[in-house]
Amino acid sequence: MGCDVLVIGGGATGLGVVRDAAMRGWSAVLVERVDLGQGTTGRFHGLLHSGGRYVVSDPRSATECAEENAILRRIAADAVEDTGGLFVTTPADDPAYADRFLAGCAEHGVAAEEVPVAEALRREPRLNPAISRAFEVADASIDSWTLLWGNARSAREHGARILPYHWVTGVLRDGDRVAGVTAQDNRGHREVRIEAGFTINAAGVWAGQLADMAGCPGVTVVPGKGIMIAMNHRLVGTVINRCELPGDGDILVPIHTVCVIGTTDVKAPTPDDLSIARDQVQEMLDAGEVLVPGFRESRALHAWSGSRPLFTDERADGAQDTRHMSRGLALVDHLERDGVEGFLTITGGKLTTYRLMAETVVDAMGEQLGDPRPCRTAAEPLPGSEDGRPYWLGSRLRRQEEVMPDDQLICECELMQRSRLEAAAASRPGLNLDDVRRVLRLGMGPCQGGFCTYRAAGVLHAIGDADGPRADELLLQFLHHRWLGIEPILAGRGMRQACIDDWIFQGALDVEHLPVTPPA
């Protein structure tokens, strides 16, 4: 297989890069070791940053976020819910910070306006009544998977090929030039060789490992691990931030039917460390209590962790404190740095700035090739966002009401219809139930898959996408993965729901004795 541009990494940045390159007329291929968005992109809190969070600690990131926030509202409206945002000074915060925050917003292009405390409490009645100041900003929530699928679909429409479940096993070198990769196709059970005129490393928190494989050592991407917890309904309708320097548990994001508290920030031993310590769970619940009194008594649905890609070049500095590393994007020019042609690394940044990261690295590629071409991604909307209308929370219910008599409901919590599951299976044969979760939100609601998982496995079997043993494997695999996010938060009403689910799967379905071994 050959192409002009090979992109490694199927998160937001990689998909933004492959879309950008394809739109500029280059033949482009993307490889991802698992499913799209299975890394950091699919494991964050859902905040579309206004930039306010960084106006004092990281001004460059603040400006990047403010500018990209406005662009994503135009080109990815279908993925963005315009919740608005508030920065509030709680009794636990330094009251002097509020003036620094407001001055920083004005200096770095972040729109912010102080609102009376009474007005903030009118908008958000559950908010801590002891707040002393409040500032309105342009925060929003964003569905990362809707954003990903929109980029993937657009890239394909412009001729790109996207290859999930292709694990890079080697980087091809032709003297001082990177010439492509070899990869293991884990669905087709074969090795593929992809020769490329140019290779872009957009592997996120794994980018340092890819750079090592290309013979460019010292590109260190520190995994800054954070945990997040979804609560079982919206405690607030607006993104709430504490008005202080970025810390742990100081963001509460309403997204879809839940809200998410986040996050911690510690250096992880490896990018694949997804462990969740119970003391960190308690830390998040305590932090939520500062924003919304009674938070601890609310039911926690699910906990997960993800690692931010925090770039540090061993040849430039040795910073190791993840909280104080820049959230700005980092472009590594391997021709300039290592004398290696045809290879660039783009890392750092955040989901809000993924499009800018893609534009930056594709611009740099064009300059190296002596073939600069204009970027159009800031102007052309993604498929599904052409009308510019933002996501509306009630849209799924309205859609369900329209088809209710004719379309079986598989997942009541997330209003997922049978027809949508069948369509997903037809477009991506061989998908597993975690793939279904990423596409259609299967099992992400209050029952956490207790009532819908076995139905979905049965539908995949009924339509011939999975034989009996395969359907059993998919069910066990999904239950195992969901349990990893439920076990750390088991208490109170969450414990009771887990017991009901356990009675269904162990008592009624006896899944423990299915004659199969679940895939990892």
Short mmCIF file of C-alpha atoms in Angstrom, two decimals:
data_model
loop_
_atom_site.label_atom_id
_atom_site.label_comp_id
_atom_site.label_asym_id
_atom_site.label_seq_id
_atom_site.Cartn_x
_atom_site.Cartn_y
_atom_site.Cartn_z
CA MET A 1 0.00 0.00 0.00
CA GLY A 2 1.31 3.48 -0.79
CA CYS A 3 0.26 7.06 -0.07
CA ASP A 4 1.54 10.62 0.02
CA VAL A 5 0.91 11.04 3.75
CA LEU A 6 0.72 8.41 6.48
CA VAL A 7 -0.75 9.47 9.83
CA ILE A 8 -0.10 7.38 12.94
CA GLY A 9 -2.74 7.75 15.64
CA GLY A 10 -6.55 7.65 15.55
CA GLY A 11 -7.39 10.22 18.20
CA ALA A 12 -8.73 13.70 17.51
CA THR A 13 -5.37 15.04 16.37
CA GLY A 14 -4.63 12.17 14.00
CA LEU A 15 -8.09 12.33 12.44
CA GLY A 16 -7.78 16.09 12.14
CA VAL A 17 -4.44 15.62 10.37
CA VAL A 18 -5.67 12.98 7.92
CA ARG A 19 -8.75 15.10 7.10
CA ASP A 20 -6.65 18.22 6.61
CA ALA A 21 -4.11 16.44 4.37
CA ALA A 22 -6.86 14.83 2.28
CA MET A 23 -8.68 18.15 1.88
CA ARG A 24 -5.44 19.68 0.54
CA GLY A 25 -5.29 17.01 -2.15
CA TRP A 26 -2.72 14.57 -0.79
CA SER A 27 -3.52 10.84 -0.75
CA ALA A 28 -3.66 10.01 2.96
CA VAL A 29 -3.83 6.91 5.15
CA LEU A 30 -4.32 6.73 8.93
CA VAL A 31 -3.42 3.76 11.13
CA GLU A 32 -4.62 3.29 14.71
CA ARG A 33 -3.60 0.40 16.93
CA VAL A 34 -7.14 -0.13 18.33
CA ASP A 35 -10.44 1.63 17.65
CA LEU A 36 -10.68 5.34 16.89
CA GLY A 37 -10.75 7.48 20.00
CA GLN A 38 -9.86 4.68 22.35
CA GLY A 39 -6.96 6.64 23.84
CA THR A 40 -6.97 10.04 25.51
CA THR A 41 -9.61 11.52 23.17
CA GLY A 42 -12.28 9.12 24.40
CA ARG A 43 -11.22 9.42 28.02
CA PHE A 44 -11.68 13.06 28.99
CA HIS A 45 -14.34 15.16 30.69
CA GLY A 46 -16.06 16.63 27.63
CA LEU A 47 -15.12 20.30 28.16
CA LEU A 48 -14.75 22.59 25.16
CA HIS A 49 -12.43 25.11 26.77
CA SER A 50 -13.12 28.83 26.58
CA GLY A 51 -9.49 29.41 27.51
CA GLY A 52 -10.36 30.81 30.93
CA ARG A 53 -8.69 27.94 32.75
CA TYR A 54 -5.27 28.93 31.44
CA VAL A 55 -5.29 32.76 31.31
CA VAL A 56 -2.93 33.05 34.28
CA SER A 57 -0.92 29.81 34.21
CA ASP A 58 -0.55 29.15 30.45
CA PRO A 59 -1.54 32.23 28.37
CA ARG A 60 -0.59 30.74 24.99
CA SER A 61 -2.92 27.80 25.59
CA ALA A 62 -5.63 30.21 26.70
CA THR A 63 -5.51 32.12 23.43
CA GLU A 64 -5.37 28.91 21.35
CA CYS A 65 -8.44 27.56 23.18
CA ALA A 66 -10.42 30.79 22.76
CA GLU A 67 -9.77 30.91 19.02
CA GLU A 68 -10.42 27.21 18.40
CA ASN A 69 -13.55 27.24 20.58
CA ALA A 70 -15.11 29.71 18.14
CA ILE A 71 -14.06 27.63 15.12
CA LEU A 72 -15.36 24.32 16.50
CA ARG A 73 -18.74 25.88 17.25
CA ARG A 74 -18.98 26.60 13.51
CA ILE A 75 -17.53 23.47 11.93
CA ALA A 76 -18.54 20.84 14.52
CA ALA A 77 -21.83 22.26 15.80
CA ASP A 78 -23.40 18.80 15.94
CA ALA A 79 -20.87 17.76 18.60
CA VAL A 80 -21.12 20.90 20.75
CA GLU A 81 -23.78 21.71 23.34
CA ASP A 82 -23.74 25.39 24.16
CA THR A 83 -24.01 25.07 27.92
CA GLY A 84 -22.05 28.23 28.67
CA GLY A 85 -19.59 28.35 31.54
CA LEU A 86 -19.05 30.02 34.90
CA PHE A 87 -15.89 30.59 36.91
CA VAL A 88 -16.87 31.01 40.55
CA THR A 89 -14.92 31.99 43.64
CA THR A 90 -15.81 29.55 46.41
CA PRO A 91 -14.97 29.93 50.10
CA ALA A 92 -12.00 27.60 49.48
CA ASP A 93 -10.45 29.86 46.83
CA ASP A 94 -8.11 32.85 47.06
CA PRO A 95 -10.41 35.85 46.51
CA ALA A 96 -7.54 37.87 45.04
CA TYR A 97 -7.25 35.47 42.09
CA ALA A 98 -10.52 36.70 40.56
CA ASP A 99 -9.01 40.05 39.56
CA ARG A 100 -5.96 38.32 38.03
CA PHE A 101 -8.33 36.03 36.14
CA LEU A 102 -10.35 38.93 34.71
CA ALA A 103 -7.19 40.84 33.71
CA GLY A 104 -5.75 37.70 32.09
CA CYS A 105 -8.92 37.14 30.06
CA ALA A 106 -8.77 40.70 28.75
CA GLU A 107 -5.06 40.44 27.89
CA HIS A 108 -5.21 37.06 26.12
CA GLY A 109 -8.41 37.30 24.12
CA VAL A 110 -10.73 35.21 26.30
CA ALA A 111 -14.25 36.62 26.53
CA ALA A 112 -15.39 36.93 30.16
CA GLU A 113 -17.96 39.02 31.99
CA GLU A 114 -18.64 39.25 35.68
CA VAL A 115 -22.22 38.46 36.65
CA PRO A 116 -23.88 39.14 40.01
CA VAL A 117 -23.74 36.25 42.44
CA ALA A 118 -27.52 36.28 42.69
CA GLU A 119 -27.79 35.83 38.92
CA ALA A 120 -25.30 32.93 38.95
CA LEU A 121 -27.32 31.24 41.70
CA ARG A 122 -30.55 31.83 39.81
CA ARG A 123 -29.07 30.03 36.80
CA GLU A 124 -27.58 27.25 38.87
CA PRO A 125 -29.63 26.72 42.05
CA ARG A 126 -27.44 23.83 43.28
CA LEU A 127 -24.27 25.94 43.19
CA ASN A 128 -22.57 26.68 46.50
CA PRO A 129 -24.55 29.67 47.89
CA ALA A 130 -21.38 30.98 49.59
CA ILE A 131 -19.61 31.90 46.31
CA SER A 132 -18.40 35.50 46.36
CA ARG A 133 -17.87 36.23 42.63
CA ALA A 134 -18.90 34.70 39.29
CA PHE A 135 -17.71 35.20 35.70
CA GLU A 136 -19.47 34.07 32.54
CA VAL A 137 -17.28 32.52 29.80
CA ALA A 138 -17.80 30.65 26.51
CA ASP A 139 -17.24 27.12 27.83
CA ALA A 140 -19.35 24.33 26.31
CA SER A 141 -19.53 20.56 26.35
CA ILE A 142 -18.36 18.53 23.36
CA ASP A 143 -18.99 14.89 22.42
CA SER A 144 -15.54 13.66 21.43
CA TRP A 145 -16.88 10.63 19.55
CA THR A 146 -19.32 12.65 17.47
CA LEU A 147 -16.37 14.90 16.65
CA LEU A 148 -14.20 11.91 15.73
CA TRP A 149 -16.76 10.23 13.48
CA GLY A 150 -17.38 13.56 11.76
CA ASN A 151 -13.68 13.96 11.01
CA ALA A 152 -13.37 10.34 9.87
CA ARG A 153 -16.37 10.61 7.56
CA SER A 154 -15.13 13.88 6.08
CA ALA A 155 -11.62 12.47 5.56
CA ARG A 156 -13.06 9.45 3.73
CA GLU A 157 -15.21 11.71 1.57
CA HIS A 158 -11.98 13.45 0.54
CA GLY A 159 -10.37 10.14 -0.35
CA ALA A 160 -8.50 9.19 2.82
CA ARG A 161 -8.24 5.60 4.08
CA ILE A 162 -8.67 5.01 7.81
CA LEU A 163 -7.40 1.73 9.24
CA PRO A 164 -8.32 1.03 12.89
CA TYR A 165 -6.91 -2.02 14.64
CA HIS A 166 -3.60 -1.67 12.79
CA TRP A 167 -0.73 -1.83 15.27
CA VAL A 168 2.53 -0.29 14.03
CA THR A 169 5.29 -2.88 14.39
CA GLY A 170 8.13 -1.08 12.62
CA VAL A 171 9.08 2.21 10.98
CA LEU A 172 10.61 1.95 7.50
CA ARG A 173 13.78 3.92 6.89
CA ASP A 174 15.39 4.76 3.55
CA GLY A 175 18.70 6.21 4.64
CA ASP A 176 17.95 9.49 6.43
CA ARG A 177 14.29 9.43 5.42
CA VAL A 178 11.29 7.78 7.08
CA ALA A 179 9.54 5.88 4.31
CA GLY A 180 6.44 4.42 6.03
CA VAL A 181 5.61 1.65 8.48
CA THR A 182 4.79 -2.00 8.85
CA ALA A 183 1.66 -2.75 10.86
CA GLN A 184 -0.21 -5.76 12.18
CA ASP A 185 -3.83 -5.83 11.04
CA ASN A 186 -5.44 -7.29 14.13
CA ARG A 187 -8.83 -7.78 12.44
CA GLY A 188 -7.49 -9.27 9.19
CA HIS A 189 -4.70 -11.19 10.97
CA ARG A 190 -2.00 -10.14 8.52
CA GLU A 191 0.93 -7.78 8.33
CA VAL A 192 0.68 -4.77 6.04
CA ARG A 193 3.42 -2.57 4.62
CA ILE A 194 2.54 1.07 3.99
CA GLU A 195 5.03 3.14 2.01
CA ALA A 196 4.57 6.87 2.39
CA GLY A 197 6.12 10.02 1.02
CA PHE A 198 5.71 11.62 4.42
CA THR A 199 4.84 10.25 7.87
CA ILE A 200 3.19 12.26 10.64
CA ASN A 201 3.38 10.98 14.18
CA ALA A 202 0.13 11.96 15.93
CA ALA A 203 0.14 9.11 18.43
CA GLY A 204 -0.60 11.38 21.40
CA VAL A 205 0.78 10.08 24.66
CA TRP A 206 2.49 7.24 22.73
CA ALA A 207 4.28 9.66 20.35
CA GLY A 208 7.62 9.26 22.11
CA GLN A 209 7.53 5.49 21.53
CA LEU A 210 6.86 6.03 17.81
CA ALA A 211 9.70 8.55 17.59
CA ASP A 212 12.01 5.98 19.20
CA MET A 213 10.97 3.41 16.57
CA ALA A 214 11.85 5.92 13.87
CA GLY A 215 15.32 6.36 15.33
CA CYS A 216 14.60 9.79 16.84
CA PRO A 217 15.11 9.27 20.60
CA GLY A 218 14.53 11.77 23.37
CA VAL A 219 11.02 12.90 22.43
CA THR A 220 9.48 12.48 25.86
CA VAL A 221 5.72 12.64 26.17
CA VAL A 222 4.89 12.46 29.86
CA PRO A 223 1.54 10.76 30.64
CA GLY A 224 -0.27 13.18 32.93
CA LYS A 225 -2.98 10.89 34.28
CA GLY A 226 -6.28 12.30 35.45
CA ILE A 227 -9.38 10.57 36.75
CA MET A 228 -12.96 11.64 36.12
CA ILE A 229 -16.30 10.54 37.57
CA ALA A 230 -19.70 10.71 35.89
CA MET A 231 -22.66 11.38 38.17
CA ASN A 232 -26.04 9.90 37.23
CA HIS A 233 -27.78 13.12 36.23
CA ARG A 234 -27.09 16.78 35.60
CA LEU A 235 -26.42 18.53 38.89
CA VAL A 236 -25.72 21.69 36.87
CA GLY A 237 -26.63 22.80 33.38
CA THR A 238 -23.62 25.08 32.93
CA VAL A 239 -19.92 24.18 32.98
CA ILE A 240 -18.70 25.23 36.44
CA ASN A 241 -15.04 26.03 37.13
CA ARG A 242 -13.44 27.18 40.35
CA CYS A 243 -11.84 30.58 39.88
CA GLU A 244 -8.30 29.74 40.91
CA LEU A 245 -5.12 28.32 39.40
CA PRO A 246 -5.80 24.90 37.79
CA GLY A 247 -6.06 22.20 40.44
CA ASP A 248 -7.72 18.88 41.12
CA GLY A 249 -11.48 18.42 40.84
CA ASP A 250 -12.17 22.02 39.92
CA ILE A 251 -14.30 21.44 36.78
CA LEU A 252 -17.88 20.15 36.62
CA VAL A 253 -19.13 19.51 33.07
CA PRO A 254 -22.75 18.71 32.11
CA ILE A 255 -22.68 16.42 29.08
CA HIS A 256 -25.60 14.49 27.64
CA THR A 257 -27.70 13.31 30.61
CA VAL A 258 -24.91 13.24 33.21
CA CYS A 259 -22.27 15.56 34.63
CA VAL A 260 -18.57 14.85 35.01
CA ILE A 261 -16.23 16.01 37.79
CA GLY A 262 -12.54 16.19 36.97
CA THR A 263 -9.73 15.84 37.25
CA THR A 264 -6.51 14.84 38.94
CA ASP A 265 -3.06 15.25 37.39
CA VAL A 266 -0.25 12.87 38.29
CA LYS A 267 2.62 11.42 36.30
CA ALA A 268 1.72 7.87 35.25
CA PRO A 269 4.39 5.16 34.90
CA THR A 270 3.16 4.28 31.40
CA PRO A 271 0.55 5.67 28.96
CA ASP A 272 -1.44 2.47 29.38
CA ASP A 273 -1.83 2.81 33.15
CA LEU A 274 -5.58 3.29 33.64
CA SER A 275 -5.74 2.37 37.32
CA ILE A 276 -7.97 4.37 39.66
CA ALA A 277 -7.06 4.73 43.32
CA ARG A 278 -9.90 4.97 45.84
CA ASP A 279 -8.34 7.99 47.55
CA GLN A 280 -8.49 9.83 44.23
CA VAL A 281 -12.18 8.97 43.93
CA GLN A 282 -12.79 10.41 47.37
CA GLU A 283 -10.75 13.46 46.39
CA MET A 284 -13.03 14.08 43.41
CA LEU A 285 -16.20 13.64 45.47
CA ASP A 286 -14.87 16.05 48.10
CA ALA A 287 -13.95 18.55 45.41
CA GLY A 288 -17.45 18.33 43.95
CA GLU A 289 -18.86 19.15 47.36
CA VAL A 290 -17.08 22.52 47.24
CA LEU A 291 -18.94 23.41 44.03
CA VAL A 292 -22.30 21.76 44.75
CA PRO A 293 -23.23 21.02 48.37
CA GLY A 294 -24.62 17.48 48.62
CA PHE A 295 -22.43 16.27 45.75
CA ARG A 296 -21.07 13.35 47.81
CA GLU A 297 -24.58 11.98 48.34
CA SER A 298 -25.32 11.90 44.60
CA ARG A 299 -24.91 8.60 42.81
CA ALA A 300 -21.62 8.12 40.98
CA LEU A 301 -22.09 6.16 37.74
CA HIS A 302 -18.66 5.45 36.39
CA ALA A 303 -15.04 6.40 36.86
CA TRP A 304 -12.29 6.41 34.27
CA SER A 305 -8.83 7.76 33.73
CA GLY A 306 -6.92 9.11 30.78
CA SER A 307 -3.44 10.47 30.21
CA ARG A 308 -2.72 13.89 28.78
CA PRO A 309 0.23 14.01 26.37
CA LEU A 310 2.57 16.51 28.02
CA PHE A 311 5.58 17.14 25.84
CA THR A 312 9.09 17.68 27.07
CA ASP A 313 12.16 17.36 24.90
CA GLU A 314 15.05 15.72 26.71
CA ARG A 315 17.39 17.81 24.59
CA ALA A 316 15.73 21.02 25.75
CA ASP A 317 14.51 20.58 29.31
CA GLY A 318 13.75 17.99 31.93
CA ALA A 319 10.51 19.20 33.45
CA GLN A 320 8.62 16.43 35.27
CA ASP A 321 5.90 18.29 37.20
CA THR A 322 2.82 17.47 35.13
CA ARG A 323 0.59 20.14 36.62
CA HIS A 324 2.96 22.88 35.47
CA MET A 325 3.78 21.54 32.00
CA SER A 326 2.28 23.53 29.16
CA ARG A 327 -1.00 22.32 27.60
CA GLY A 328 0.06 24.00 24.36
CA LEU A 329 0.72 22.07 21.17
CA ALA A 330 4.24 20.93 20.32
CA LEU A 331 5.58 20.39 16.80
CA VAL A 332 8.80 18.38 16.56
CA ASP A 333 10.67 18.87 13.26
CA HIS A 334 12.80 15.74 12.97
CA LEU A 335 14.70 17.11 9.97
CA GLU A 336 15.93 20.02 12.03
CA ARG A 337 16.29 18.07 15.28
CA ASP A 338 17.55 14.65 14.11
CA GLY A 339 18.48 15.09 10.45
CA VAL A 340 15.61 12.72 9.48
CA GLU A 341 13.48 13.65 6.48
CA GLY A 342 9.83 12.90 5.86
CA PHE A 343 8.85 12.73 9.51
CA LEU A 344 7.13 15.15 11.90
CA THR A 345 5.69 14.68 15.37
CA ILE A 346 2.73 16.69 16.66
CA THR A 347 1.82 16.27 20.32
CA GLY A 348 0.72 18.12 23.47
CA GLY A 349 -2.35 20.31 23.13
CA LYS A 350 -5.87 19.24 23.99
CA LEU A 351 -9.06 18.24 22.24
CA THR A 352 -10.18 21.87 21.93
CA THR A 353 -7.08 22.63 19.85
CA TYR A 354 -6.96 19.43 17.75
CA ARG A 355 -7.79 21.25 14.50
CA LEU A 356 -5.07 23.85 15.04
CA MET A 357 -2.57 21.06 15.75
CA ALA A 358 -3.52 19.39 12.47
CA GLU A 359 -3.20 22.63 10.52
CA THR A 360 0.19 23.35 12.11
CA VAL A 361 1.75 20.00 11.26
CA VAL A 362 0.32 19.80 7.72
CA ASP A 363 1.57 23.33 7.05
CA ALA A 364 5.03 22.22 8.23
CA MET A 365 4.89 19.17 5.98
CA GLY A 366 4.01 21.32 2.98
CA GLU A 367 6.95 23.60 3.70
CA GLN A 368 9.36 20.65 3.89
CA LEU A 369 8.01 19.28 0.63
CA GLY A 370 8.25 22.66 -1.03
CA ASP A 371 4.56 22.35 -1.81
CA PRO A 372 2.53 24.60 0.52
CA ARG A 373 -1.22 24.29 0.08
CA PRO A 374 -3.93 26.32 1.87
CA CYS A 375 -5.81 24.83 4.82
CA ARG A 376 -9.62 24.82 4.62
CA THR A 377 -10.58 23.03 7.83
CA ALA A 378 -11.54 26.20 9.71
CA ALA A 379 -14.20 27.01 7.14
CA GLU A 380 -15.67 23.68 5.93
CA PRO A 381 -18.14 22.12 8.39
CA LEU A 382 -18.01 18.46 9.30
CA PRO A 383 -20.74 16.14 7.99
CA GLY A 384 -23.82 16.56 10.20
CA SER A 385 -22.93 20.13 11.14
CA GLU A 386 -23.78 21.87 7.88
CA ASP A 387 -26.76 23.71 9.35
CA GLY A 388 -24.63 25.17 12.17
CA ARG A 389 -27.13 24.22 14.86
CA PRO A 390 -25.53 23.03 18.11
CA TYR A 391 -26.46 19.75 19.76
CA TRP A 392 -29.72 19.86 21.73
CA LEU A 393 -30.14 17.58 24.73
CA GLY A 394 -33.70 16.64 23.76
CA SER A 395 -32.83 15.63 20.21
CA ARG A 396 -32.49 11.91 20.93
CA LEU A 397 -35.86 11.78 22.71
CA ARG A 398 -37.53 13.61 19.83
CA ARG A 399 -35.99 11.13 17.37
CA GLN A 400 -37.16 8.20 19.48
CA GLU A 401 -40.70 9.55 19.68
CA GLU A 402 -40.82 9.76 15.89
CA VAL A 403 -39.92 6.09 15.40
CA MET A 404 -41.25 4.59 18.62
CA PRO A 405 -43.95 2.31 17.09
CA ASP A 406 -41.60 0.82 14.49
CA ASP A 407 -38.13 0.62 16.01
CA GLN A 408 -37.18 -1.51 19.00
CA LEU A 409 -35.36 0.31 21.78
CA ILE A 410 -32.21 -1.57 22.82
CA CYS A 411 -30.75 0.85 25.40
CA GLU A 412 -33.41 2.81 27.32
CA CYS A 413 -30.90 5.02 29.15
CA GLU A 414 -29.26 6.30 25.97
CA LEU A 415 -32.30 5.85 23.66
CA MET A 416 -30.42 3.61 21.23
CA GLN A 417 -32.65 1.99 18.64
CA ARG A 418 -32.18 -1.41 17.00
CA SER A 419 -32.00 0.16 13.53
CA ARG A 420 -28.98 2.24 14.55
CA LEU A 421 -27.20 -0.82 15.95
CA GLU A 422 -27.88 -2.75 12.75
CA ALA A 423 -26.63 0.17 10.65
CA ALA A 424 -23.43 0.39 12.71
CA ALA A 425 -22.84 -3.35 12.32
CA ALA A 426 -23.40 -3.12 8.57
CA SER A 427 -20.89 -0.28 8.18
CA ARG A 428 -18.27 -1.84 10.47
CA PRO A 429 -18.54 -5.65 10.36
CA GLY A 430 -16.97 -7.41 13.33
CA LEU A 431 -17.39 -4.60 15.82
CA ASN A 432 -17.44 -5.39 19.51
CA LEU A 433 -19.75 -3.94 22.16
CA ASP A 434 -17.16 -1.39 23.25
CA ASP A 435 -17.09 -0.19 19.64
CA VAL A 436 -20.89 0.11 19.87
CA ARG A 437 -20.50 2.12 23.07
CA ARG A 438 -18.15 4.55 21.34
CA VAL A 439 -20.47 4.94 18.35
CA LEU A 440 -23.91 4.82 19.95
CA ARG A 441 -23.28 5.27 23.72
CA LEU A 442 -24.44 1.73 24.57
CA GLY A 443 -24.39 1.14 28.33
CA MET A 444 -23.33 4.66 29.31
CA GLY A 445 -26.50 5.58 31.21
CA PRO A 446 -27.66 4.92 34.78
CA CYS A 447 -27.91 1.11 34.43
CA GLN A 448 -24.35 0.93 33.00
CA GLY A 449 -25.29 -1.85 30.60
CA GLY A 450 -27.37 -3.86 33.05
CA PHE A 451 -30.41 -4.10 30.76
CA CYS A 452 -29.08 -3.45 27.26
CA THR A 453 -25.81 -5.33 26.87
CA TYR A 454 -27.26 -8.80 26.38
CA ARG A 455 -29.89 -7.40 24.01
CA ALA A 456 -27.18 -5.82 21.85
CA ALA A 457 -25.16 -9.06 21.82
CA GLY A 458 -28.33 -10.90 20.80
CA VAL A 459 -29.03 -8.49 17.95
CA LEU A 460 -25.48 -8.88 16.59
CA HIS A 461 -25.99 -12.64 16.69
CA ALA A 462 -29.45 -12.43 15.07
CA ILE A 463 -28.23 -10.38 12.10
CA GLY A 464 -25.27 -12.70 11.54
CA ASP A 465 -22.52 -10.33 12.64
CA ALA A 466 -21.46 -12.62 15.51
CA ASP A 467 -21.93 -16.37 15.87
CA GLY A 468 -22.93 -17.82 19.24
CA PRO A 469 -19.46 -18.12 20.81
CA ARG A 470 -18.48 -14.70 19.47
CA ALA A 471 -21.61 -13.09 20.95
CA ASP A 472 -20.79 -14.68 24.31
CA GLU A 473 -17.23 -13.34 24.10
CA LEU A 474 -18.46 -9.85 23.30
CA LEU A 475 -20.83 -9.89 26.27
CA LEU A 476 -18.15 -11.01 28.71
CA GLN A 477 -15.61 -8.56 27.35
CA PHE A 478 -18.01 -5.63 27.70
CA LEU A 479 -19.01 -6.59 31.25
CA HIS A 480 -15.37 -6.89 32.25
CA HIS A 481 -14.50 -3.48 30.86
CA ARG A 482 -17.51 -1.78 32.46
CA TRP A 483 -16.68 -3.33 35.82
CA LEU A 484 -13.24 -1.66 35.77
CA GLY A 485 -14.99 1.71 35.92
CA ILE A 486 -17.66 0.73 38.43
CA GLU A 487 -15.67 -1.14 41.08
CA PRO A 488 -13.69 1.92 42.36
CA ILE A 489 -16.89 3.88 43.15
CA LEU A 490 -19.12 1.18 44.61
CA ALA A 491 -21.19 2.65 47.43
CA GLY A 492 -24.78 3.54 48.28
CA ARG A 493 -27.24 3.54 45.37
CA GLY A 494 -24.48 2.63 42.94
CA MET A 495 -23.88 -0.54 44.93
CA ARG A 496 -27.57 -1.44 44.75
CA GLN A 497 -27.61 -1.01 40.96
CA ALA A 498 -24.46 -3.16 40.67
CA CYS A 499 -26.18 -5.90 42.71
CA ILE A 500 -29.21 -5.83 40.40
CA ASP A 501 -26.93 -6.10 37.38
CA ASP A 502 -25.04 -8.96 39.01
CA TRP A 503 -28.30 -10.85 39.66
CA ILE A 504 -29.27 -10.45 36.01
CA PHE A 505 -25.95 -11.62 34.59
CA GLN A 506 -25.01 -14.23 37.17
CA GLY A 507 -28.45 -15.38 38.28
CA ALA A 508 -30.58 -15.21 35.14
CA LEU A 509 -27.94 -15.57 32.42
CA ASP A 510 -25.22 -17.49 34.31
CA VAL A 511 -22.53 -15.69 32.32
CA GLU A 512 -19.83 -16.97 34.65
CA HIS A 513 -20.21 -20.43 33.12
CA LEU A 514 -20.38 -19.49 29.44
CA PRO A 515 -18.08 -21.88 27.55
CA VAL A 516 -15.86 -19.14 26.16
CA THR A 517 -12.91 -17.04 27.25
CA PRO A 518 -13.47 -13.31 26.83
CA PRO A 519 -10.97 -11.48 24.62
CA ALA A 520 -8.69 -9.00 26.41
#
